[in-house]
CSV table of C-alpha atoms in Angstrom, one decimal:
chain,number,residue,atom,x,y,z
A,1,MET,CA,328.6,169.2,141.9
A,2,GLY,CA,329.5,169.9,138.1
A,3,PHE,CA,332.7,172.5,139.2
A,4,LEU,CA,334.3,169.3,140.8
A,5,ARG,CA,334.2,166.9,137.9
A,6,TYR,CA,337.6,165.6,137.0
A,7,ASP,CA,337.0,167.2,133.6
A,8,SER,CA,335.7,170.4,135.0
A,9,PRO,CA,337.7,173.8,134.4
A,10,LEU,CA,338.5,174.0,137.7
A,11,MET,CA,339.7,170.7,138.2
A,12,ARG,CA,341.9,171.0,134.9
A,13,LEU,CA,343.5,174.4,136.5
A,14,LEU,CA,343.8,172.6,139.8
A,15,SER,CA,345.2,169.6,138.5
A,16,LYS,CA,347.8,172.0,135.9
A,17,ALA,CA,348.8,174.1,138.7
A,18,ALA,CA,350.2,170.5,140.9
A,19,ASP,CA,352.1,169.2,137.6
A,20,LEU,CA,353.7,173.2,138.0
A,21,ILE,CA,354.3,172.6,141.3
A,22,TRP,CA,355.4,169.0,141.0
A,23,LEU,CA,357.6,170.0,138.2
A,24,ASN,CA,359.1,173.2,140.1
A,25,ILE,CA,360.4,170.8,142.5
A,26,LEU,CA,362.0,168.4,140.3
A,27,CYS,CA,363.6,170.8,137.8
A,28,LEU,CA,365.4,172.5,141.7
A,29,LEU,CA,366.4,169.1,142.6
A,30,CYS,CA,367.9,167.8,139.5
A,31,SER,CA,369.6,171.5,138.4
A,32,LEU,CA,371.2,171.2,142.3
A,33,PRO,CA,374.7,169.6,140.7
A,34,VAL,CA,374.4,172.7,138.6
A,35,PHE,CA,375.9,170.9,135.5
A,36,THR,CA,372.7,169.0,135.1
A,37,ILE,CA,370.7,172.2,134.7
A,38,GLY,CA,370.7,171.5,131.0
A,39,ALA,CA,368.9,168.4,131.2
A,40,SER,CA,366.8,169.5,133.7
A,41,PHE,CA,365.3,172.5,131.5
A,42,THR,CA,364.7,170.3,128.9
A,43,ALA,CA,362.9,168.0,130.6
A,44,MET,CA,360.9,170.6,131.8
A,45,GLN,CA,360.1,171.6,127.9
A,46,THR,CA,358.9,168.1,127.5
A,47,ILE,CA,356.3,168.5,130.0
A,48,PHE,CA,355.2,172.0,128.7
A,49,TYR,CA,354.6,170.4,125.0
A,50,ARG,CA,352.1,167.9,127.3
A,51,LEU,CA,350.4,170.3,129.1
A,52,LEU,CA,349.8,172.7,126.6
A,53,HIS,CA,348.4,170.4,123.9
A,54,ASN,CA,346.2,169.2,126.8
A,55,GLU,CA,347.5,165.8,126.7
A,56,ASP,CA,347.5,163.2,129.5
A,57,VAL,CA,350.8,163.6,131.4
A,58,TYR,CA,353.0,161.7,133.7
A,59,VAL,CA,355.0,164.3,135.2
A,60,THR,CA,357.9,162.1,137.1
A,61,ARG,CA,358.4,159.3,134.6
A,62,GLU,CA,358.1,161.7,131.5
A,63,TYR,CA,360.5,164.2,133.4
A,64,PHE,CA,363.1,161.8,133.7
A,65,ALA,CA,362.7,159.8,130.5
A,66,SER,CA,363.6,163.0,128.7
A,67,PHE,CA,366.1,164.2,131.1
A,68,ALA,CA,368.2,160.7,130.3
A,69,ARG,CA,367.1,161.1,126.5
A,70,ASN,CA,368.7,164.1,126.6
A,71,PHE,CA,371.5,164.6,129.0
A,72,LYS,CA,374.6,164.3,126.9
A,73,GLN,CA,373.4,167.0,124.3
A,74,ALA,CA,371.3,169.5,126.8
A,75,THR,CA,374.8,169.1,129.3
A,76,LEU,CA,377.1,170.1,126.6
A,77,VAL,CA,375.0,173.0,125.3
A,78,TRP,CA,374.5,174.2,129.2
A,79,PHE,CA,378.2,174.5,129.7
A,80,ILE,CA,378.5,176.4,126.1
A,81,PHE,CA,375.7,179.0,127.5
A,82,LEU,CA,377.4,178.5,130.8
A,83,PHE,CA,381.0,179.6,129.6
A,84,ILE,CA,379.3,182.6,128.0
A,85,TYR,CA,377.5,183.7,130.6
A,86,ALA,CA,380.5,183.5,132.6
A,87,PHE,CA,382.7,185.4,130.4
A,88,LEU,CA,380.0,188.1,129.7
A,89,GLY,CA,379.4,188.7,133.4
A,90,PHE,CA,383.3,188.8,134.2
A,91,ASP,CA,383.8,191.3,131.6
A,92,TYR,CA,381.0,193.3,133.0
A,93,LEU,CA,381.9,193.4,136.5
A,94,PHE,CA,385.4,193.9,135.6
A,95,LEU,CA,384.5,197.1,134.0
A,96,ILE,CA,381.7,198.1,136.6
A,97,ASP,CA,383.6,200.8,138.2
A,98,ASP,CA,384.9,202.3,134.9
A,99,SER,CA,383.2,205.1,134.4
A,100,ASP,CA,384.5,207.1,131.0
A,101,ALA,CA,383.0,206.8,128.3
A,102,PHE,CA,384.5,204.0,126.3
A,103,GLY,CA,383.6,201.6,129.7
A,104,PHE,CA,380.5,202.5,129.7
A,105,PHE,CA,380.6,201.5,126.3
A,106,LEU,CA,381.7,198.2,126.8
A,107,LYS,CA,379.3,197.8,130.0
A,108,THR,CA,376.4,198.2,127.6
A,109,VAL,CA,377.8,195.8,124.8
A,110,ALA,CA,378.0,192.8,127.3
A,111,ALA,CA,374.5,193.8,129.3
A,112,ILE,CA,372.9,193.5,125.5
A,113,LEU,CA,374.9,190.3,124.8
A,114,LEU,CA,374.1,188.8,128.0
A,115,VAL,CA,370.3,189.5,127.2
A,116,ILE,CA,370.6,188.0,123.6
A,117,VAL,CA,372.3,185.1,125.0
A,118,PHE,CA,369.5,184.4,127.7
A,119,LEU,CA,367.2,185.1,124.9
A,120,ILE,CA,368.6,182.3,122.8
A,121,SER,CA,368.8,180.2,125.7
A,122,LEU,CA,365.1,180.5,126.0
A,123,TYR,CA,364.6,178.7,122.8
A,124,VAL,CA,367.4,175.9,122.6
A,125,PHE,CA,366.2,174.1,125.5
A,126,PRO,CA,362.5,174.0,123.7
A,127,ILE,CA,364.3,172.9,120.4
A,128,LEU,CA,366.6,170.2,122.2
A,129,SER,CA,363.1,168.7,123.9
A,130,ARG,CA,361.7,168.6,120.3
A,131,TYR,CA,363.5,167.9,117.9
A,132,GLU,CA,366.7,165.7,116.6
A,133,ASN,CA,369.6,167.9,115.9
A,134,THR,CA,373.5,168.5,116.1
A,135,THR,CA,374.4,170.6,118.7
A,136,LYS,CA,375.5,173.2,115.8
A,137,GLU,CA,372.3,173.2,114.0
A,138,THR,CA,370.4,173.5,117.6
A,139,LEU,CA,372.3,176.7,118.8
A,140,LYS,CA,371.9,178.0,114.9
A,141,ASN,CA,367.9,177.0,115.0
A,142,ALA,CA,367.5,178.9,118.3
A,143,CYS,CA,369.6,182.2,116.8
A,144,ILE,CA,367.0,181.8,114.0
A,145,ILE,CA,363.8,181.3,115.7
A,146,ALA,CA,365.2,184.4,118.3
A,147,ILE,CA,366.1,187.0,115.5
A,148,SER,CA,363.0,186.0,113.2
A,149,HIS,CA,360.3,186.3,115.9
A,150,PRO,CA,361.3,189.8,117.6
A,151,PHE,CA,357.9,190.1,119.3
A,152,ARG,CA,357.6,187.0,121.0
A,153,SER,CA,361.3,187.2,122.1
A,154,ILE,CA,360.6,190.5,123.5
A,155,ILE,CA,357.5,189.3,125.2
A,156,MET,CA,359.2,186.2,126.9
A,157,LEU,CA,362.1,188.9,128.0
A,158,LEU,CA,359.0,190.6,129.6
A,159,VAL,CA,357.9,187.8,131.0
A,160,PHE,CA,361.0,187.1,133.2
A,161,ALA,CA,361.6,190.4,133.9
A,162,PHE,CA,358.4,190.5,135.6
A,163,SER,CA,359.1,187.0,137.3
A,164,ILE,CA,362.5,188.6,138.9
A,165,PHE,CA,360.5,191.6,140.0
A,166,VAL,CA,358.1,189.5,141.8
A,167,GLU,CA,360.9,186.9,142.9
A,168,ILE,CA,362.7,189.7,144.9
A,169,ILE,CA,359.7,191.3,146.6
A,170,MET,CA,358.5,188.0,147.6
A,171,SER,CA,361.9,186.7,148.4
A,172,PHE,CA,361.4,187.2,152.3
A,173,LYS,CA,358.2,186.8,152.6
A,174,LEU,CA,357.0,183.5,150.5
A,175,LEU,CA,359.6,181.4,150.1
A,176,PRO,CA,357.0,178.7,150.2
A,177,VAL,CA,355.7,179.9,147.0
A,178,LEU,CA,359.1,180.6,145.4
A,179,PHE,CA,359.9,176.9,146.1
A,180,ALA,CA,356.5,175.9,144.6
A,181,PHE,CA,356.7,177.9,141.1
A,182,CYS,CA,360.4,180.0,140.9
A,183,ILE,CA,361.2,178.1,137.9
A,184,SER,CA,358.1,176.6,136.6
A,185,VAL,CA,356.2,179.2,136.0
A,186,PRO,CA,357.8,182.1,134.2
A,187,PHE,CA,359.2,179.2,131.8
A,188,TYR,CA,355.8,178.1,131.6
A,189,PHE,CA,354.5,181.3,130.5
A,190,CYS,CA,356.9,181.5,127.8
A,191,SER,CA,356.2,178.3,126.3
A,192,MET,CA,352.7,179.8,125.5
A,193,VAL,CA,354.9,182.3,123.7
A,194,TYR,CA,356.8,180.3,121.8
A,195,MET,CA,354.7,177.1,121.2
A,196,PRO,CA,352.8,178.5,118.7
A,197,ILE,CA,356.1,179.0,116.5
A,198,PHE,CA,356.9,175.1,116.8
A,199,ASP,CA,353.7,174.2,116.2
A,200,LYS,CA,353.5,175.9,112.9
A,201,LEU,CA,356.9,174.6,111.7
A,202,ASP,CA,355.4,171.2,112.4
A,203,GLY,CA,352.0,171.8,111.3
A,204,VAL,CA,350.4,170.8,114.3
A,205,THR,CA,347.1,172.3,115.3
A,206,PRO,CA,345.6,172.1,119.1
A,207,GLY,CA,343.8,169.6,118.2
A,208,GLN,CA,346.0,167.3,116.5
A,209,PRO,CA,349.2,168.0,118.5
A,210,LYS,CA,352.5,166.4,117.1
A,211,GLU,CA,353.6,163.3,119.7
A,212,ILE,CA,357.1,163.6,121.2
A,213,GLU,CA,359.2,160.2,120.9
């Protein structure tokens, strides 16, 4: 039967779903120490590049190769974001019971900054997985891309807002499904949104992908 051929659309879809499940498990396990989250997310982006360019991918081997290769810089970047998240989150929580106009203004500013920082972080780890730059240049480039592509940035935020909504609904009903897809799926859909930006910068077409060293 044609639809059971290894190269049929159905089998390619099932293969990609299996890769996403295993990638989600790897990312969850490798993120448990917390300080390794940056390296975990960077390694995940490396696999997304392979999947979206229809390349043969050995998920476990390439994931850990990227994890080790980018560990130092990705961890530094993650700590920078973690510090900013903690600072802004603490400010927001500190002001949460403040009901006057100035307090509301400060809470709004903190919330907006949290969203902006989160959005920039969505671009940082793909850049880390794909280019060799200083940490300063990496953060600068992530900011520039996020600002210069507002439509794609908004779509990525909506993808995460929807995924969080779904995960809250499913949290007590379909926990195994969440364990299989909670990280990899939203990030994979986001990678579909941002990938054309990097491909255009690299002069890459779908038929001629640029290899990641």
